[in-house]
DNA sequence: AACAAATTTCCTGGTT
DNA sequence: AAACCAGGAAATTTGT
C-alpha cells in the first residue's frame, strides 16, 4: 500500500548491521522529523510532578541537544564508578522517565557536578536531601539496581542467554536476521520519543505545591502500553508517521507502523525483540479495563476507551 | 514472602 | 498465503 512503509521497513530491519547507528538516524529523520516544533507532553500519567526549581537550568537544553545528537546513553555502558557528571545526569534523567516523574522536578543540573564514585557513596539520606525524600528513595534504589545490573553484564559476560540479545559488537553478528541495534540504541530512541518532553512554559504555569502534589502516593511504572499509544498520538513527530487518527471524532486510530511501535515499546523495557504480535496481545488485555476498545473490522485499528480519552485530554491540556 | 497488576510469550483457531 | 484478531494459559517483572 504505502510506499513509505515498505522502504522504511526494509531500511530498518535488514542487512545493514554495520550501519545500525545511521539507521537510527534515518529513523529519526524519517519518522520523527524535526522536533524543534514539538509541543511538549508530560512523561508521567497521574504521578507527574509539576514544576519545581531550576527552570532556568541551561543544561536542560544541553541534555536535550546531546540526546538528539548522541544515539547512545553512555551511562549504561560505563561502570558507575567511572561516571562523569554527564552520565550521572543521564542516569538521573532516565530514572525520572522510568518512574514517570517529571524531569523538571529534579535538579538534573546538580547531578552534572557529581561523579560516579561520589554517587556510589551516597546514602539514602544523601539522595533524599538532594532530590527530596520520596524521589530520593527511588534514586537510591535505582542506583543499586544499576550497579547490580552492570555487575551481571560486565563481570560475567560469558554470553548467557540475555546478553546475547543485544549484540553490541554490531559487525560480528553475521547471521542476525533482523536488526542489530543495541540496547542503548533502542533506549536512545525511547528517550527521543518519550523523555524529551520538558516544557518550561507549561511548567511554569502550574508550579504549585510541589512537595505534596508531586510525590506520588503510589509509585507506578512508566506509561502503560495504551498510554504510550496515546502519547504517540499526541506527538506531532509520530502522529501522522507511525500512528494516526482514523477518525478522531470516533476516537479510532490506526497503527501505521506497528512493528516500529512495538520495537519502541519493547526498547523501553529492554526487550528490543518485542513483536507487534506480543505487543498487541497486551493491548487486547486493555479492552476490559476501559482503556481501549476493539475495532476488529479494520486491521491495526483501535479505539480509545474512556481512560485513553481522559489521558489524551490530560496530555493536551498539560503538555500544550 | 505472598500478592497483585501489567506485560510478555506461546498458541490454537478464525478472519480479512 | 500473509498478516491480523480473539483470548486462554502460563511465565515474568515490579511494586505493595
mmCIF file of C-alpha atoms (C1' of nucleotides) in Angstrom:
data_model
loop_
_atom_site.group_PDB
_atom_site.id
_atom_site.type_symbol
_atom_site.label_atom_id
_atom_site.label_comp_id
_atom_site.label_asym_id
_atom_site.label_seq_id
_atom_site.Cartn_x
_atom_site.Cartn_y
_atom_site.Cartn_z
ATOM 1 C CA UNK A 1 0.000 0.000 0.000
ATOM 2 C CA UNK A 2 2.015 2.773 1.290
ATOM 3 C CA UNK A 3 5.344 3.065 -0.377
ATOM 4 C CA UNK A 4 6.915 4.770 2.550
ATOM 5 C CA UNK A 5 6.110 1.834 4.698
ATOM 6 C CA UNK A 6 7.992 -0.640 2.618
ATOM 7 C CA UNK A 7 11.044 1.406 2.125
ATOM 8 C CA UNK A 8 11.147 2.215 5.737
ATOM 9 C CA UNK A 9 10.712 -1.290 6.897
ATOM 10 C CA UNK A 10 13.450 -2.532 4.725
ATOM 11 C CA UNK A 11 15.771 0.149 5.800
ATOM 12 C CA UNK A 12 15.023 -0.671 9.347
ATOM 13 C CA UNK A 13 15.057 -4.353 9.504
ATOM 14 C CA UNK A 14 17.563 -5.849 7.237
ATOM 15 C CA UNK A 15 21.118 -6.285 6.368
ATOM 16 C CA UNK A 16 22.746 -3.119 7.423
ATOM 17 C CA UNK A 17 24.123 -4.331 10.608
ATOM 18 C CA UNK A 18 27.167 -2.211 10.109
ATOM 19 C CA UNK A 19 25.107 0.860 9.760
ATOM 20 C CA UNK A 20 22.844 0.481 12.661
ATOM 21 C CA UNK A 21 23.598 3.821 14.126
ATOM 22 C CA UNK A 22 22.873 5.598 10.913
ATOM 23 C CA UNK A 23 19.708 3.597 10.721
ATOM 24 C CA UNK A 24 18.635 5.225 13.892
ATOM 25 C CA UNK A 25 19.418 8.498 12.278
ATOM 26 C CA UNK A 26 17.376 7.561 9.341
ATOM 27 C CA UNK A 27 14.579 6.525 11.546
ATOM 28 C CA UNK A 28 14.668 9.725 13.478
ATOM 29 C CA UNK A 29 14.526 11.801 10.396
ATOM 30 C CA UNK A 30 12.033 9.746 8.568
ATOM 31 C CA UNK A 31 9.677 9.017 11.381
ATOM 32 C CA UNK A 32 10.116 11.932 13.602
ATOM 33 C CA UNK A 33 11.316 14.768 11.528
ATOM 34 C CA UNK A 34 12.380 17.893 13.218
ATOM 35 C CA UNK A 35 11.335 18.030 16.762
ATOM 36 C CA UNK A 36 12.003 21.626 17.368
ATOM 37 C CA UNK A 37 8.375 22.314 16.879
ATOM 38 C CA UNK A 38 7.203 19.514 19.036
ATOM 39 C CA UNK A 39 4.833 20.562 21.786
ATOM 40 C CA UNK A 40 5.858 19.004 24.998
ATOM 41 C CA UNK A 41 3.900 16.472 26.886
ATOM 42 C CA UNK A 42 4.406 15.169 30.321
ATOM 43 C CA UNK A 43 6.123 11.937 30.890
ATOM 44 C CA UNK A 44 4.020 10.636 33.707
ATOM 45 C CA UNK A 45 0.409 9.826 33.993
ATOM 46 C CA UNK A 46 -1.104 10.626 37.334
ATOM 47 C CA UNK A 47 2.166 10.811 39.040
ATOM 48 C CA UNK A 48 3.929 13.533 37.280
ATOM 49 C CA UNK A 49 5.219 16.390 39.162
ATOM 50 C CA UNK A 50 4.557 19.912 38.457
ATOM 51 C CA UNK A 51 7.245 22.347 38.291
ATOM 52 C CA UNK A 52 9.886 22.975 40.707
ATOM 53 C CA UNK A 53 13.118 24.818 40.834
ATOM 54 C CA UNK A 54 15.706 25.016 38.172
ATOM 55 C CA UNK A 55 13.595 26.109 35.339
ATOM 56 C CA UNK A 56 16.436 28.229 34.295
ATOM 57 C CA UNK A 57 18.765 25.330 34.187
ATOM 58 C CA UNK A 58 20.612 25.666 30.963
ATOM 59 C CA UNK A 59 21.848 22.170 30.848
ATOM 60 C CA UNK A 60 18.386 21.001 30.120
ATOM 61 C CA UNK A 61 18.980 22.372 26.744
ATOM 62 C CA UNK A 62 22.346 20.784 26.669
ATOM 63 C CA UNK A 63 20.981 17.476 27.632
ATOM 64 C CA UNK A 64 18.339 17.646 25.021
ATOM 65 C CA UNK A 65 20.770 18.584 22.354
ATOM 66 C CA UNK A 66 23.052 15.840 23.403
ATOM 67 C CA UNK A 67 20.328 13.284 23.166
ATOM 68 C CA UNK A 68 19.429 14.379 19.746
ATOM 69 C CA UNK A 69 22.955 14.074 18.587
ATOM 70 C CA UNK A 70 24.223 11.155 20.556
ATOM 71 C CA UNK A 71 22.450 7.916 19.990
ATOM 72 C CA UNK A 72 23.803 6.119 22.941
ATOM 73 C CA UNK A 73 23.303 6.698 26.547
ATOM 74 C CA UNK A 74 26.744 6.025 27.801
ATOM 75 C CA UNK A 75 25.946 5.593 31.435
ATOM 76 C CA UNK A 76 24.635 2.161 30.647
ATOM 77 C CA UNK A 77 27.923 1.037 29.300
ATOM 78 C CA UNK A 78 30.213 2.771 31.697
ATOM 79 C CA UNK A 79 30.766 1.442 35.139
ATOM 80 C CA UNK A 80 29.086 3.612 37.693
ATOM 81 C CA UNK A 81 32.356 4.329 39.356
ATOM 82 C CA UNK A 82 33.582 5.861 36.115
ATOM 83 C CA UNK A 83 30.600 8.079 35.548
ATOM 84 C CA UNK A 84 31.261 11.696 34.911
ATOM 85 C CA UNK A 85 28.708 14.361 35.596
ATOM 86 C CA UNK A 86 27.250 13.728 32.213
ATOM 87 C CA UNK A 87 26.500 10.107 32.949
ATOM 88 C CA UNK A 88 25.158 10.979 36.363
ATOM 89 C CA UNK A 89 22.722 13.417 34.855
ATOM 90 C CA UNK A 90 21.758 10.993 32.123
ATOM 91 C CA UNK A 91 21.082 8.333 34.680
ATOM 92 C CA UNK A 92 19.014 10.674 36.819
ATOM 93 C CA UNK A 93 17.087 11.646 33.767
ATOM 94 C CA UNK A 94 16.449 8.053 32.922
ATOM 95 C CA UNK A 95 15.202 7.334 36.416
ATOM 96 C CA UNK A 96 12.696 10.126 36.034
ATOM 97 C CA UNK A 97 11.482 8.711 32.798
ATOM 98 C CA UNK A 98 11.132 5.190 34.038
ATOM 99 C CA UNK A 99 9.361 6.262 37.162
ATOM 100 C CA UNK A 100 7.108 8.649 35.404
ATOM 101 C CA UNK A 101 8.483 11.653 37.216
ATOM 102 C CA UNK A 102 8.751 14.968 35.592
ATOM 103 C CA UNK A 103 12.292 15.826 34.818
ATOM 104 C CA UNK A 104 11.860 19.372 35.827
ATOM 105 C CA UNK A 105 11.112 18.278 39.311
ATOM 106 C CA UNK A 106 14.612 17.019 39.757
ATOM 107 C CA UNK A 107 17.667 19.116 39.799
ATOM 108 C CA UNK A 108 19.473 17.442 36.968
ATOM 109 C CA UNK A 109 21.989 20.223 36.928
ATOM 110 C CA UNK A 110 23.328 19.238 40.270
ATOM 111 C CA UNK A 111 23.958 15.756 39.010
ATOM 112 C CA UNK A 112 26.239 17.194 36.414
ATOM 113 C CA UNK A 113 28.536 18.318 39.133
ATOM 114 C CA UNK A 114 28.807 14.848 40.581
ATOM 115 C CA UNK A 115 30.838 11.851 39.712
ATOM 116 C CA UNK A 116 30.001 8.184 39.776
ATOM 117 C CA UNK A 117 32.403 7.400 42.543
ATOM 118 C CA UNK A 118 30.791 10.078 44.621
ATOM 119 C CA UNK A 119 27.288 8.935 43.871
ATOM 120 C CA UNK A 120 28.218 5.424 44.844
ATOM 121 C CA UNK A 121 28.919 6.659 48.322
ATOM 122 C CA UNK A 122 25.597 8.407 48.638
ATOM 123 C CA UNK A 123 23.472 7.186 51.434
ATOM 124 C CA UNK A 124 19.736 7.131 51.243
ATOM 125 C CA UNK A 125 19.740 10.354 53.180
ATOM 126 C CA UNK A 126 22.105 11.930 50.703
ATOM 127 C CA UNK A 127 19.758 11.229 47.855
ATOM 128 C CA UNK A 128 16.805 12.415 49.849
ATOM 129 C CA UNK A 129 18.381 15.692 50.687
ATOM 130 C CA UNK A 130 19.388 16.178 47.096
ATOM 131 C CA UNK A 131 16.103 15.485 45.363
ATOM 132 C CA UNK A 132 13.576 15.112 48.124
ATOM 133 C CA UNK A 133 12.646 12.236 50.326
ATOM 134 C CA UNK A 134 10.417 10.236 48.093
ATOM 135 C CA UNK A 135 12.265 10.699 44.890
ATOM 136 C CA UNK A 136 15.455 10.139 46.789
ATOM 137 C CA UNK A 137 14.282 6.696 47.681
ATOM 138 C CA UNK A 138 13.723 5.889 44.072
ATOM 139 C CA UNK A 139 17.105 7.148 43.095
ATOM 140 C CA UNK A 140 18.795 5.239 45.832
ATOM 141 C CA UNK A 141 17.048 2.096 44.824
ATOM 142 C CA UNK A 142 17.657 2.559 41.148
ATOM 143 C CA UNK A 143 21.328 3.148 41.580
ATOM 144 C CA UNK A 144 21.652 -0.129 43.402
ATOM 145 C CA UNK A 145 19.783 -1.840 40.604
ATOM 146 C CA UNK A 146 22.093 -0.195 38.110
ATOM 147 C CA UNK A 147 25.176 -1.393 39.906
ATOM 148 C CA UNK A 148 23.764 -4.845 40.168
ATOM 149 C CA UNK A 149 22.839 -4.894 36.527
ATOM 150 C CA UNK A 150 26.249 -3.804 35.448
ATOM 151 C CA UNK A 151 27.839 -6.362 37.667
ATOM 152 C CA UNK A 152 25.868 -9.016 35.902
ATOM 153 C CA UNK A 153 26.530 -7.685 32.441
ATOM 154 C CA UNK A 154 30.138 -6.898 32.663
ATOM 155 C CA UNK A 155 31.671 -9.246 35.140
ATOM 156 C CA UNK A 156 30.167 -12.478 33.985
ATOM 157 C CA UNK A 157 29.700 -11.778 30.348
ATOM 158 C CA UNK A 158 30.142 -15.361 29.243
ATOM 159 C CA UNK A 159 27.316 -14.973 26.799
ATOM 160 C CA UNK A 160 24.351 -16.180 28.661
ATOM 161 C CA UNK A 161 21.005 -16.014 27.024
ATOM 162 C CA UNK A 162 20.358 -12.487 27.946
ATOM 163 C CA UNK A 163 23.381 -10.511 26.984
ATOM 164 C CA UNK A 164 23.474 -12.016 23.550
ATOM 165 C CA UNK A 165 20.205 -10.383 22.699
ATOM 166 C CA UNK A 166 21.903 -7.088 22.337
ATOM 167 C CA UNK A 167 24.841 -7.813 20.183
ATOM 168 C CA UNK A 168 26.612 -4.641 20.958
ATOM 169 C CA UNK A 169 29.524 -5.594 18.781
ATOM 170 C CA UNK A 170 27.397 -4.993 15.753
ATOM 171 C CA UNK A 171 29.514 -6.221 12.891
ATOM 172 C CA UNK A 172 30.383 -9.550 14.396
ATOM 173 C CA UNK A 173 26.794 -10.536 14.103
ATOM 174 C CA UNK A 174 26.641 -12.070 10.706
ATOM 175 C CA UNK A 175 23.573 -14.187 10.921
ATOM 176 C CA UNK A 176 21.461 -11.647 12.656
ATOM 177 C CA UNK A 177 18.220 -11.922 10.893
ATOM 178 C CA UNK A 178 16.842 -8.542 11.502
ATOM 179 C CA UNK A 179 18.213 -5.515 13.214
ATOM 180 C CA UNK A 180 21.250 -5.328 15.331
ATOM 181 C CA UNK A 181 20.538 -2.256 17.284
ATOM 182 C CA UNK A 182 21.994 -2.304 20.667
ATOM 183 C CA UNK A 183 20.042 -1.904 23.789
ATOM 184 C CA UNK A 184 21.304 1.622 24.002
ATOM 185 C CA UNK A 185 20.154 2.405 20.529
ATOM 186 C CA UNK A 186 16.692 1.451 21.488
ATOM 187 C CA UNK A 187 16.902 3.282 24.694
ATOM 188 C CA UNK A 188 18.041 6.358 22.890
ATOM 189 C CA UNK A 189 15.109 6.012 20.596
ATOM 190 C CA UNK A 190 12.827 5.590 23.515
ATOM 191 C CA UNK A 191 14.263 8.667 25.111
ATOM 192 C CA UNK A 192 13.816 10.538 21.949
ATOM 193 C CA UNK A 193 10.182 9.664 21.884
ATOM 194 C CA UNK A 194 9.241 9.707 25.481
ATOM 195 C CA UNK A 195 11.691 11.522 27.549
ATOM 196 C CA UNK A 196 12.390 14.739 25.890
ATOM 197 C CA UNK A 197 9.194 16.318 26.908
ATOM 198 C CA UNK A 198 10.101 19.092 29.251
ATOM 199 C CA UNK A 199 8.403 22.319 28.673
ATOM 200 C CA UNK A 200 9.469 25.341 30.627
ATOM 201 C CA UNK A 201 6.401 27.230 29.652
ATOM 202 C CA UNK A 202 3.757 24.880 30.773
ATOM 203 C CA UNK A 203 5.853 24.003 33.704
ATOM 204 C CA UNK A 204 5.891 27.496 34.973
ATOM 205 C CA UNK A 205 2.143 27.606 34.707
ATOM 206 C CA UNK A 206 1.492 25.029 37.236
ATOM 207 C CA UNK A 207 4.189 25.138 39.691
ATOM 208 C CA UNK A 208 2.310 24.899 42.837
ATOM 209 C CA UNK A 209 2.800 22.857 45.778
ATOM 210 C CA UNK A 210 5.491 20.521 44.746
ATOM 211 C CA UNK A 211 6.099 18.515 47.813
ATOM 212 C CA UNK A 212 2.551 17.335 48.115
ATOM 213 C CA UNK A 213 1.435 17.094 44.562
ATOM 214 C CA UNK A 214 4.462 15.756 43.135
ATOM 215 C CA UNK A 215 5.124 12.972 45.462
ATOM 216 C CA UNK A 216 3.116 10.201 44.007
ATOM 217 C CA UNK A 217 1.263 8.222 46.554
ATOM 218 C CA UNK A 218 1.851 5.021 44.776
ATOM 219 C CA UNK A 219 4.806 4.516 42.567
ATOM 220 C CA UNK A 220 3.659 3.229 39.305
ATOM 221 C CA UNK A 221 5.762 2.225 36.457
ATOM 222 C CA UNK A 222 6.117 4.447 33.488
ATOM 223 C CA UNK A 223 3.351 4.870 30.982
ATOM 224 C CA UNK A 224 1.321 1.781 30.312
ATOM 225 C CA UNK A 225 1.140 0.390 26.838
ATOM 226 C CA UNK A 226 -2.069 2.170 25.941
ATOM 227 C CA UNK A 227 -0.783 5.385 27.457
ATOM 228 C CA UNK A 228 2.225 5.016 25.262
ATOM 229 C CA UNK A 229 -0.013 4.861 22.223
ATOM 230 C CA UNK A 230 -1.930 7.915 23.292
ATOM 231 C CA UNK A 231 1.310 9.755 23.714
ATOM 232 C CA UNK A 232 2.343 8.819 20.218
ATOM 233 C CA UNK A 233 -0.997 10.075 19.005
ATOM 234 C CA UNK A 234 -0.482 13.361 20.725
ATOM 235 C CA UNK A 235 3.028 13.697 19.384
ATOM 236 C CA UNK A 236 3.466 15.539 16.151
ATOM 237 C CA UNK A 237 6.661 13.651 15.490
ATOM 238 C CA UNK A 238 4.849 10.353 15.418
ATOM 239 C CA UNK A 239 1.269 11.097 14.704
ATOM 240 C CA UNK A 240 0.927 11.044 11.004
ATOM 241 C CA UNK A 241 4.036 8.994 10.511
ATOM 242 C CA UNK A 242 3.706 5.942 12.725
ATOM 243 C CA UNK A 243 0.250 6.269 14.166
ATOM 244 C CA UNK A 244 -2.637 8.376 13.048
ATOM 245 C CA UNK A 245 -6.233 9.080 13.714
ATOM 246 C CA UNK A 246 -8.569 7.044 11.660
ATOM 247 C CA UNK A 247 -11.490 9.077 12.807
ATOM 248 C CA UNK A 248 -10.730 11.453 15.571
ATOM 249 C CA UNK A 249 -14.374 12.057 16.348
ATOM 250 C CA UNK A 250 -14.854 8.377 16.765
ATOM 251 C CA UNK A 251 -11.580 8.150 18.651
ATOM 252 C CA UNK A 252 -10.314 5.449 16.374
ATOM 253 C CA UNK A 253 -6.721 5.337 15.362
ATOM 254 C CA UNK A 254 -4.521 3.242 13.164
ATOM 255 C CA UNK A 255 -1.073 1.908 13.806
ATOM 256 C CA UNK A 256 0.569 2.596 10.506
ATOM 257 C CA UNK A 257 3.937 1.303 11.629
ATOM 258 C CA UNK A 258 3.043 -1.466 14.039
ATOM 259 C CA UNK A 259 6.456 -3.049 14.070
ATOM 260 C CA UNK A 260 8.198 0.175 14.838
ATOM 261 C CA UNK A 261 5.785 0.970 17.601
ATOM 262 C CA UNK A 262 6.273 -2.440 19.110
ATOM 263 C CA UNK A 263 10.006 -2.028 18.864
ATOM 264 C CA UNK A 264 9.879 1.295 20.603
ATOM 265 C CA UNK A 265 7.735 -0.125 23.332
ATOM 266 C CA UNK A 266 9.981 -3.115 23.703
ATOM 267 C CA UNK A 267 13.020 -0.942 23.875
ATOM 268 C CA UNK A 268 11.794 0.923 26.855
ATOM 269 C CA UNK A 269 11.771 -2.194 28.952
ATOM 270 C CA UNK A 270 14.848 -3.749 27.497
ATOM 271 C CA UNK A 271 13.133 -6.092 25.085
ATOM 272 C CA UNK A 272 14.185 -4.927 21.651
ATOM 273 C CA UNK A 273 12.792 -8.012 20.013
ATOM 274 C CA UNK A 274 9.251 -7.439 21.133
ATOM 275 C CA UNK A 275 6.996 -8.151 18.208
ATOM 276 C CA UNK A 276 3.802 -6.454 17.299
ATOM 277 C CA UNK A 277 2.021 -9.723 17.892
ATOM 278 C CA UNK A 278 3.046 -9.715 21.505
ATOM 279 C CA UNK A 279 2.569 -6.018 21.926
ATOM 280 C CA UNK A 280 -0.921 -6.333 20.530
ATOM 281 C CA UNK A 281 -1.757 -9.071 22.991
ATOM 282 C CA UNK A 282 -1.000 -6.618 25.739
ATOM 283 C CA UNK A 283 -3.278 -4.089 24.150
ATOM 284 C CA UNK A 284 -6.087 -6.584 23.961
ATOM 285 C CA UNK A 285 -5.954 -7.070 27.676
ATOM 286 C CA UNK A 286 -6.932 -3.449 27.977
ATOM 287 C CA UNK A 287 -10.249 -3.982 26.270
ATOM 288 C CA UNK A 288 -11.535 -4.873 29.677
ATOM 289 C CA UNK A 289 -10.004 -2.002 31.528
ATOM 290 C CA UNK A 290 -11.742 0.832 29.784
ATOM 291 C CA UNK A 291 -8.574 1.994 28.140
ATOM 292 C CA UNK A 292 -9.102 0.655 24.647
ATOM 293 C CA UNK A 293 -11.852 -0.794 22.555
ATOM 294 C CA UNK A 294 -11.611 -3.238 19.727
ATOM 295 C CA UNK A 295 -12.215 -2.347 16.123
ATOM 296 C CA UNK A 296 -11.638 -5.755 14.716
ATOM 297 C CA UNK A 297 -13.326 -4.998 11.434
ATOM 298 C CA UNK A 298 -10.373 -2.917 10.466
ATOM 299 C CA UNK A 299 -6.912 -4.280 10.960
ATOM 300 C CA UNK A 300 -4.462 -2.290 13.027
ATOM 301 C CA UNK A 301 -7.217 -0.012 14.194
ATOM 302 C CA UNK A 302 -8.164 0.533 17.811
ATOM 303 C CA UNK A 303 -10.473 2.878 19.564
ATOM 304 C CA UNK A 304 -9.756 4.928 22.636
ATOM 305 C CA UNK A 305 -11.780 3.926 25.619
ATOM 306 C CA UNK A 306 -12.790 6.338 28.339
ATOM 307 C CA UNK A 307 -9.462 6.066 30.053
ATOM 308 C CA UNK A 308 -7.496 6.766 26.925
ATOM 309 C CA UNK A 309 -9.674 9.730 26.109
ATOM 310 C CA UNK A 310 -9.178 11.122 29.522
ATOM 311 C CA UNK A 311 -5.469 10.598 29.324
ATOM 312 C CA UNK A 312 -5.384 12.295 25.978
ATOM 313 C CA UNK A 313 -7.306 15.221 27.301
ATOM 314 C CA UNK A 314 -4.929 15.461 30.178
ATOM 315 C CA UNK A 315 -1.942 15.344 27.873
ATOM 316 C CA UNK A 316 -3.339 18.069 25.715
ATOM 317 C CA UNK A 317 -4.084 20.433 28.493
ATOM 318 C CA UNK A 318 -0.872 19.890 30.331
ATOM 319 C CA UNK A 319 1.539 19.391 27.556
ATOM 320 C CA UNK A 320 0.307 22.158 25.435
ATOM 321 C "C1'" DA B 1 7.238 -13.890 51.316
ATOM 322 C "C1'" DA B 2 2.860 -13.702 49.441
ATOM 323 C "C1'" DC B 3 0.136 -10.985 46.268
ATOM 324 C "C1'" DA B 4 -1.373 -8.042 42.512
ATOM 325 C "C1'" DA B 5 -1.172 -5.703 38.081
ATOM 326 C "C1'" DA B 6 0.761 -5.201 33.766
ATOM 327 C "C1'" DT B 7 3.324 -7.255 30.418
ATOM 328 C "C1'" DT B 8 5.470 -10.902 27.580
ATOM 329 C "C1'" DT B 9 5.466 -15.497 25.413
ATOM 330 C "C1'" DC B 10 3.284 -19.018 23.156
ATOM 331 C "C1'" DC B 11 -0.531 -20.997 20.999
ATOM 332 C "C1'" DT B 12 -4.976 -22.501 18.686
ATOM 333 C "C1'" DG B 13 -8.436 -21.086 15.752
ATOM 334 C "C1'" DG B 14 -10.850 -17.759 12.978
ATOM 335 C "C1'" DT B 15 -10.979 -13.627 9.656
ATOM 336 C "C1'" DT B 16 -9.508 -10.402 6.020
ATOM 337 C "C1'" DA C 1 -0.808 -17.028 1.689
ATOM 338 C "C1'" DA C 2 0.451 -13.472 4.801
ATOM 339 C "C1'" DA C 3 -0.887 -10.665 8.330
ATOM 340 C "C1'" DC C 4 -4.362 -9.788 11.683
ATOM 341 C "C1'" DC C 5 -7.507 -10.606 15.543
ATOM 342 C "C1'" DA C 6 -9.502 -13.065 19.862
ATOM 343 C "C1'" DG C 7 -8.342 -14.902 24.008
ATOM 344 C "C1'" DG C 8 -6.615 -18.833 27.113
ATOM 345 C "C1'" DA C 9 -2.656 -20.305 29.738
ATOM 346 C "C1'" DA C 10 1.468 -19.545 31.848
ATOM 347 C "C1'" DA C 11 5.770 -17.147 32.917
ATOM 348 C "C1'" DT C 12 7.980 -12.596 34.002
ATOM 349 C "C1'" DT C 13 8.615 -8.334 36.030
ATOM 350 C "C1'" DT C 14 7.888 -4.995 39.511
ATOM 351 C "C1'" DG C 15 5.803 -2.671 43.119
ATOM 352 C "C1'" DT C 16 2.976 -3.300 47.532
#
